[in-house]
mmCIF file of C-alpha atoms and ligand atoms in Angstrom:
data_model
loop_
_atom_site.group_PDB
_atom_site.id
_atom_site.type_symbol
_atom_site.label_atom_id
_atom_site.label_comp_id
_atom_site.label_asym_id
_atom_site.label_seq_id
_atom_site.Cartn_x
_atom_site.Cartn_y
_atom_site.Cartn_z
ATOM 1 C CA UNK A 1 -27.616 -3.055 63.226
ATOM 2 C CA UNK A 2 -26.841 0.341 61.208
ATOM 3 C CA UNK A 3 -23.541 0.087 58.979
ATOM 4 C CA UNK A 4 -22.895 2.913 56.431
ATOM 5 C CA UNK A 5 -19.991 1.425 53.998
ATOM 6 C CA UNK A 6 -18.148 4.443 51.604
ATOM 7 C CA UNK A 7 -21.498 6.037 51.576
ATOM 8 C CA UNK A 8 -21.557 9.303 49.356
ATOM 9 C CA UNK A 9 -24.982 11.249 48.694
ATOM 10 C CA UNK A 10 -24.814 13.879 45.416
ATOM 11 C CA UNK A 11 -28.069 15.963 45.050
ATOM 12 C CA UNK A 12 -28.674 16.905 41.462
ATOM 13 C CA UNK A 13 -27.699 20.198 42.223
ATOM 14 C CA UNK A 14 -24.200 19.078 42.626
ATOM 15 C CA UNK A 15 -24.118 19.419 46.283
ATOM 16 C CA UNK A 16 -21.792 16.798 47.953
ATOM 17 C CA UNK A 17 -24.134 16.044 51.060
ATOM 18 C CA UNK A 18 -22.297 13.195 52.036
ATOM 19 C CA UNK A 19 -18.769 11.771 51.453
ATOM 20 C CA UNK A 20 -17.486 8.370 51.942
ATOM 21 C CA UNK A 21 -19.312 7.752 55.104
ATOM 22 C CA UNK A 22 -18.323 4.791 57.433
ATOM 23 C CA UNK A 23 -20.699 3.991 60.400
ATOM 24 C CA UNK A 24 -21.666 1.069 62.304
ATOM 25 C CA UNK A 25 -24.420 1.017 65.092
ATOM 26 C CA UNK A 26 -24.927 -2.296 66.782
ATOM 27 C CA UNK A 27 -28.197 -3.042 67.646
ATOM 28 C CA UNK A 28 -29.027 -1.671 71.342
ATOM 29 C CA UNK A 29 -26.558 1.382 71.297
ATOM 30 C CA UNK A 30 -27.990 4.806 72.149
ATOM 31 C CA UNK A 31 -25.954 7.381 69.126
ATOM 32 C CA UNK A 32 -25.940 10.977 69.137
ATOM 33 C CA UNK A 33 -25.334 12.561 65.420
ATOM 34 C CA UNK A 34 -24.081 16.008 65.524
ATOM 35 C CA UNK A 35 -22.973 18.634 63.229
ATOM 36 C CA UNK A 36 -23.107 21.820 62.076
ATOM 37 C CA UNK A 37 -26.431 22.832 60.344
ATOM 38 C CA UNK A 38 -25.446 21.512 56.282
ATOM 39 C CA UNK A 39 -23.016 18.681 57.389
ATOM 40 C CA UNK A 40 -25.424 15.994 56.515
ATOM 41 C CA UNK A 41 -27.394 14.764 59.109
ATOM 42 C CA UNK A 42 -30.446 14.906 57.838
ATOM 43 C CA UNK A 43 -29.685 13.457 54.429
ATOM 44 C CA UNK A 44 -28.076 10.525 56.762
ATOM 45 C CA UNK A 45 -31.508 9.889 58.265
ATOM 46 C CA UNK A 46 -33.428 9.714 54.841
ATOM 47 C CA UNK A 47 -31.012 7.253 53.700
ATOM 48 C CA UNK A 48 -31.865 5.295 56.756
ATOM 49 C CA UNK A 49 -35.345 5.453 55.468
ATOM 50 C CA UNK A 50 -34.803 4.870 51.809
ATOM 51 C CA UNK A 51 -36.552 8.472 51.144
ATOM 52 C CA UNK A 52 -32.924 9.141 49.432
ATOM 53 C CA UNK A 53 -30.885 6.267 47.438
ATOM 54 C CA UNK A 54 -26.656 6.403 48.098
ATOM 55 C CA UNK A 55 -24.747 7.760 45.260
ATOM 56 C CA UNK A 56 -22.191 5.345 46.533
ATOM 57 C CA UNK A 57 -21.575 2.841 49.463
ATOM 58 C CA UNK A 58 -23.601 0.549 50.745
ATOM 59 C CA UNK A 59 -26.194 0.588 53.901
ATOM 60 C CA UNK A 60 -27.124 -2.113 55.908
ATOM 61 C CA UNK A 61 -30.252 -1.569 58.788
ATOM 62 C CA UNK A 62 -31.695 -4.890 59.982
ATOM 63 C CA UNK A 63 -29.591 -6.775 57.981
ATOM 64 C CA UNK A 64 -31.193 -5.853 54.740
ATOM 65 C CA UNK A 65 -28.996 -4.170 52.093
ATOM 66 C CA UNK A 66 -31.235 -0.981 51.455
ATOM 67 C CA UNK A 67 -29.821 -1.031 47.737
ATOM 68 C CA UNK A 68 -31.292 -4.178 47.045
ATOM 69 C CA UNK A 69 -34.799 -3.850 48.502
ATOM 70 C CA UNK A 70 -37.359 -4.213 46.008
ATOM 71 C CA UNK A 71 -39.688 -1.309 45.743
ATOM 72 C CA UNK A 72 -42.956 -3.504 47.211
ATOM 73 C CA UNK A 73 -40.977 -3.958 50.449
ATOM 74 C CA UNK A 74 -39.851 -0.782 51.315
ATOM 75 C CA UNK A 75 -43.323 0.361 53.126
ATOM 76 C CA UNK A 76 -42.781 -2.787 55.292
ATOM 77 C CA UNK A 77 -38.920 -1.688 55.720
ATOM 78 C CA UNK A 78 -40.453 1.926 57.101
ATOM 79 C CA UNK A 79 -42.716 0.404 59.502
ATOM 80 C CA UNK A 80 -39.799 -1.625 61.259
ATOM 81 C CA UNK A 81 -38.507 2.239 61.701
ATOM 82 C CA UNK A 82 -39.865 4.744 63.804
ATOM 83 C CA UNK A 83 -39.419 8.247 63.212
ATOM 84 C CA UNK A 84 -39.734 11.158 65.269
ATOM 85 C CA UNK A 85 -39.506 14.944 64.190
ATOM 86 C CA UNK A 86 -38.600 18.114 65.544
ATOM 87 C CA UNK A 87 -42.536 18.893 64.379
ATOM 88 C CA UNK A 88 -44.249 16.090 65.651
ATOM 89 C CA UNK A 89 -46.468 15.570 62.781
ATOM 90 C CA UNK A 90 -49.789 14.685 64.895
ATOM 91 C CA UNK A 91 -53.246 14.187 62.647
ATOM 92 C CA UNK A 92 -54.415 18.010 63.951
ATOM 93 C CA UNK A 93 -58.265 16.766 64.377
ATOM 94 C CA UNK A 94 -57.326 12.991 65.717
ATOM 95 C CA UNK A 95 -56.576 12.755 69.903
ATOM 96 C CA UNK A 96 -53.636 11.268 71.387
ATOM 97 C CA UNK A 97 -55.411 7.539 71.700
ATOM 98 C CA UNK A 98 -56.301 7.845 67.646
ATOM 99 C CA UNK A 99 -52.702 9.416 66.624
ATOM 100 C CA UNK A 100 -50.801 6.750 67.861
ATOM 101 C CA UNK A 101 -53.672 3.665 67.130
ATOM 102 C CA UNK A 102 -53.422 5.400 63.640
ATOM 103 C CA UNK A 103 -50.022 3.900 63.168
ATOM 104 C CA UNK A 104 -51.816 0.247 64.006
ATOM 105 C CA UNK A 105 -54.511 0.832 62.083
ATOM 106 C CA UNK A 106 -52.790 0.935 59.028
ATOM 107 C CA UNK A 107 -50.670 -2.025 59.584
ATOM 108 C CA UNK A 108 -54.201 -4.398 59.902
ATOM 109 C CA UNK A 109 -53.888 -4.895 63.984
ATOM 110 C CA UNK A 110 -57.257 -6.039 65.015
ATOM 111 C CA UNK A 111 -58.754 -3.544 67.354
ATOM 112 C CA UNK A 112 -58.739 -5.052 70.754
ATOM 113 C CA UNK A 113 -54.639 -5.367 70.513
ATOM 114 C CA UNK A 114 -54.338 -1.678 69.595
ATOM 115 C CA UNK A 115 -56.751 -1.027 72.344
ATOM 116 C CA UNK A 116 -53.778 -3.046 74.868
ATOM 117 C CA UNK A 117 -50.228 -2.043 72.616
ATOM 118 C CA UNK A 118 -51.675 1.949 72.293
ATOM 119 C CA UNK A 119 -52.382 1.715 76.313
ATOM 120 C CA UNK A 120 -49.380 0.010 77.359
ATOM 121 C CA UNK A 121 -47.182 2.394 74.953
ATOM 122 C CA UNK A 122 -48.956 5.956 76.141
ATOM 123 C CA UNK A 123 -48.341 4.396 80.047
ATOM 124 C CA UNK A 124 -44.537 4.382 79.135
ATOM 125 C CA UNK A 125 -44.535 7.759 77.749
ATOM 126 C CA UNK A 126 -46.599 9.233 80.550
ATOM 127 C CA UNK A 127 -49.688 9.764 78.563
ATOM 128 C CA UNK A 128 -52.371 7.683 79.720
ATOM 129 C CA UNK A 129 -54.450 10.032 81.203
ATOM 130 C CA UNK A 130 -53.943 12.462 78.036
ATOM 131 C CA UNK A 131 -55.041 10.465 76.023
ATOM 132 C CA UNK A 132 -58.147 12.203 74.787
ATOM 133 C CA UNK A 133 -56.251 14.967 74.411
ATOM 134 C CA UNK A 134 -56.070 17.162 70.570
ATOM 135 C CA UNK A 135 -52.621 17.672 69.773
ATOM 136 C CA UNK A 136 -53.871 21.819 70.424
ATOM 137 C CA UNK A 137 -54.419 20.710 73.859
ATOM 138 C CA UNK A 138 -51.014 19.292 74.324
ATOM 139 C CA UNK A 139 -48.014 21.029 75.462
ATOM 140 C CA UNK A 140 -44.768 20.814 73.290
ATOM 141 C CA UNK A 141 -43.103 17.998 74.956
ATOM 142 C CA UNK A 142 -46.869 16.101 75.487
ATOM 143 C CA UNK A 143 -46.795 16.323 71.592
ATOM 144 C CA UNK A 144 -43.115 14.955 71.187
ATOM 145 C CA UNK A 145 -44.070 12.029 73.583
ATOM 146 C CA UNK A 146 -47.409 11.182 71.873
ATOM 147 C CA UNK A 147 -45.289 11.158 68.737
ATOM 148 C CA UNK A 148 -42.666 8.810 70.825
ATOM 149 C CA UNK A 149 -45.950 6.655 71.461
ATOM 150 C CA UNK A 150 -46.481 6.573 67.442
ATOM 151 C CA UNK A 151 -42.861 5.693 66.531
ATOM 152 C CA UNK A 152 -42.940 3.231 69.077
ATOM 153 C CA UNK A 153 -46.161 1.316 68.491
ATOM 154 C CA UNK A 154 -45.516 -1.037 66.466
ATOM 155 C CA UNK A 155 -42.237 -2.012 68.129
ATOM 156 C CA UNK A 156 -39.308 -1.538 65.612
ATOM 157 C CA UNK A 157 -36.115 -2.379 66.216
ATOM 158 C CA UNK A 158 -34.329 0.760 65.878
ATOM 159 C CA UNK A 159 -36.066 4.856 66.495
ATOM 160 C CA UNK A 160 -34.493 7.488 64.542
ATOM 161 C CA UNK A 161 -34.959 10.769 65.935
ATOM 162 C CA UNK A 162 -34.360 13.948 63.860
ATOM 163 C CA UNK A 163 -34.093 17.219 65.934
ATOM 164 C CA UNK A 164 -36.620 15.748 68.463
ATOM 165 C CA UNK A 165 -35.994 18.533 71.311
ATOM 166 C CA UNK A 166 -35.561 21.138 68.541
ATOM 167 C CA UNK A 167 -38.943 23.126 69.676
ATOM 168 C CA UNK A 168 -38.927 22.616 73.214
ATOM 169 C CA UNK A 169 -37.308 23.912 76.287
ATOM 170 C CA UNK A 170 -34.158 22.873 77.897
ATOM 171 C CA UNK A 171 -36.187 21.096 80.849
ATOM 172 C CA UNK A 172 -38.431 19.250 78.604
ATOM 173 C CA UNK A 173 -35.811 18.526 76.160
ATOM 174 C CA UNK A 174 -34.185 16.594 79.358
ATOM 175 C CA UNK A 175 -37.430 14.901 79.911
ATOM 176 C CA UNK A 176 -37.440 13.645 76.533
ATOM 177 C CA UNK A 177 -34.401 12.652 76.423
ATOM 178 C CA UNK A 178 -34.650 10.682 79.668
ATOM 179 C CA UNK A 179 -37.678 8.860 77.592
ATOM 180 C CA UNK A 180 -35.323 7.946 74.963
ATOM 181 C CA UNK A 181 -32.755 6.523 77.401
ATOM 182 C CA UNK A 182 -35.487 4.365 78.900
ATOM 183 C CA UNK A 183 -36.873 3.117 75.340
ATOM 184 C CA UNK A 184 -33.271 2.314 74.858
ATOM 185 C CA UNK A 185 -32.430 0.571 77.794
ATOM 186 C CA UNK A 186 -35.990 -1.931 77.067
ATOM 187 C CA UNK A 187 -33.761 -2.455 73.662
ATOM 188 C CA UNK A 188 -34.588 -0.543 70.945
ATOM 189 C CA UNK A 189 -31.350 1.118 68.968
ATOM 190 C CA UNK A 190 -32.017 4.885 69.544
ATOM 191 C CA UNK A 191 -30.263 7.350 67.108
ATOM 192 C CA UNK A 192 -30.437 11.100 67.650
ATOM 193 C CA UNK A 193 -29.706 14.032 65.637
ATOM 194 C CA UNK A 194 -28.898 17.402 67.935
ATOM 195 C CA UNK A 195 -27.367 20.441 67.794
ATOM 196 C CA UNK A 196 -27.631 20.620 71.386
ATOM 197 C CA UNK A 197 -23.859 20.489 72.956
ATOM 198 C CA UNK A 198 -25.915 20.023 76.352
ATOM 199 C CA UNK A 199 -27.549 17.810 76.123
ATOM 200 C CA UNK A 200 -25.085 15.467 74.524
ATOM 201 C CA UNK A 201 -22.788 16.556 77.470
ATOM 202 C CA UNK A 202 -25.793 15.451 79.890
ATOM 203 C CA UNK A 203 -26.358 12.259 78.202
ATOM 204 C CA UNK A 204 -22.715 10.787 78.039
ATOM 205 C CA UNK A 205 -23.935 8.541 74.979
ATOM 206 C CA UNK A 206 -22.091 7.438 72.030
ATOM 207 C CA UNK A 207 -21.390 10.663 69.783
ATOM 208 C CA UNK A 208 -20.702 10.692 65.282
ATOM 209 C CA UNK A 209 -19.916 14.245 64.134
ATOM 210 C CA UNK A 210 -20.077 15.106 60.951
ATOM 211 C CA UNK A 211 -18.821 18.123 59.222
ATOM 212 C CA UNK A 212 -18.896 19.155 55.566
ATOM 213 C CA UNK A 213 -20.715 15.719 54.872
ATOM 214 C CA UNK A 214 -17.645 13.829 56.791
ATOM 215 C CA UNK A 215 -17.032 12.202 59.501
ATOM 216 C CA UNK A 216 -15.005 14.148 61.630
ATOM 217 C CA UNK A 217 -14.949 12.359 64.753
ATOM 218 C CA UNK A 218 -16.534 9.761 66.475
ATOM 219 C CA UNK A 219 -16.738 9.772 70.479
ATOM 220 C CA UNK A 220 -17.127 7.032 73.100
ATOM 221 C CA UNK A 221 -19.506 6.873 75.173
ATOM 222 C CA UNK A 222 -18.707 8.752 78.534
ATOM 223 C CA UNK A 223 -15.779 10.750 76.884
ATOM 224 C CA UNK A 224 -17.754 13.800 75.393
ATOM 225 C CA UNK A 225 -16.917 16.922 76.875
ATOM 226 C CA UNK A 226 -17.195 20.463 75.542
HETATM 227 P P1 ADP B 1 -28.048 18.970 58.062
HETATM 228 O O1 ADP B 1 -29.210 18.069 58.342
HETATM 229 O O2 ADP B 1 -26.812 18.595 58.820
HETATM 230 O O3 ADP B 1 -28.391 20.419 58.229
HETATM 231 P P2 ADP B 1 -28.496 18.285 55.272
HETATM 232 O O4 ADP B 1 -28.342 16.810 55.141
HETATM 233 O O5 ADP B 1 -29.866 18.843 55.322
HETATM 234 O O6 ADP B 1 -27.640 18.780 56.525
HETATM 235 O O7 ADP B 1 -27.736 19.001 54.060
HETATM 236 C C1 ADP B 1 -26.425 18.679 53.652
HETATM 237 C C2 ADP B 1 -26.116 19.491 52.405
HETATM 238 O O8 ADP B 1 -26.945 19.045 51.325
HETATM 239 C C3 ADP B 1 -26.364 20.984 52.558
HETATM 240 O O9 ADP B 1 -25.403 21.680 51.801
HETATM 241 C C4 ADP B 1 -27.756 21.146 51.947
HETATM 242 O O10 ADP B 1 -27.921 22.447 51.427
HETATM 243 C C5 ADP B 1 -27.749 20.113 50.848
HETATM 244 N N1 ADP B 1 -29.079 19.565 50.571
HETATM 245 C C6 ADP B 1 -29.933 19.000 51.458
HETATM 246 N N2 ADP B 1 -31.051 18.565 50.838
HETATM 247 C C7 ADP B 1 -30.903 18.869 49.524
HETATM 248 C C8 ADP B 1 -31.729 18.673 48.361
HETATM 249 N N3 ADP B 1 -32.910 18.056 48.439
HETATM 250 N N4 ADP B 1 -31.239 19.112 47.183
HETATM 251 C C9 ADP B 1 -30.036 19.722 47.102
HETATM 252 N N5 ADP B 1 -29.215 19.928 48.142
HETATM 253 C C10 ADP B 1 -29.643 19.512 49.353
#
């Protein structure tokens, strides 16, 4: 579970990124977050992963208050998120197997369970037989899914996504997006950020908008329509 409670984010600079932000995501609910480039989104998402502290309100993920995490837990927090970029952020000179065991590694799995949680994971995002594969060798979405297979890994309960289709093409966009549905319907809470008005007309999921660092309007799911 997500809940945002009066949340407000001021940058130094003065800039009101967000104002008095309400949101609640139950756990298991697929969420679109759309906006206008400078309405917030992406200050919502490093809230979500402590990167940025509230200037007010109160957020809830897991059913930890973020505020009152003490600074030794909060790499342990992160790792019960995955994250996904509109850059993928591979290791450039590690393959597909040792990009996503990476994420394993550093958690202190013992190497024959990566071997079977990196295998079973690349199987579900189509991978397996990529997976000695450089991230140079990989197409666009190949890259997005191998960093999918990363986020994913260590099995956390909820996958933010930030702009994940934001370098690829409007059929492999839909392929990814299709992946997403699918890691959400095993049960992880899936929450995208898009600009893309089709494919949140596609998808028929949940939709937040925010504009000017507000909510402006929150849609059911099945209701969104241009
Ligand atoms: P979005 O992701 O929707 O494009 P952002 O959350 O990046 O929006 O930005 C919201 C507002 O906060 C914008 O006006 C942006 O210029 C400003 N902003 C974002 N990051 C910073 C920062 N680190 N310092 C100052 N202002 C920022």
């Amino acid at each position: 579970m997500i809940r945002l409670e009066h949340v407000s984010k001021v940058y130094p600079s003065g800039t009101k990124a967000l104002r008095d932000v309400n949101i609640e995501i139950r756990d298991g609910e697929f969420v679109f977050i759309m906006g206008r480039s400078g309405s917030g989104k992406s200050t919502l998402i490093r809230l979500l992963l402590k990167e940025l502290e509230p200037s007010e309100g109160i957020i809830t993920v897991n059913g930890e208050v973020l505020g009152k995490m003490r600074r030794r837990s909060i790499p342990r927090y992160r790792r019960e998120i995955g994250v996904v970029f509109q850059n993928f952020l591979l290791l450039r000179d590690r393959n597909v197997f040792e990009n996503v065991a990476f994420a394993q590694r550093v958690v202190g799995v013992r190497p024959v369970e990566i071997l079977a949680n990196v295998s079973r994971i690349l199987e579900l995002v189509g991978l397996s037989s990529r997976y000695k594969a450089l991230p140079s060798q990989l197409s666009g979405g190949e890259q997005q899914r191998t960093a999918i297979a990363r986020a994913l890994v260590n099995c956390p309960r909820v996958l933010l996504a930030d702009e994940p289709t934001g370098n690829l093409d409007a059929k492999t966009s839909q392929d990814i997006m299709e992946l997403l549905d699918e890691i959400n319907r095993q049960g992880t809470t899936v929450v995208v950020v898009t600009h893309s008005h089709e494919i949140v007309r596609k998808m028929q999921k949940r939709v937040i908008v925010l504009d000017h660092g507000q909510v402006d309007r929150e849609i059911p799911e099945g209701s969104f329509e241009e």
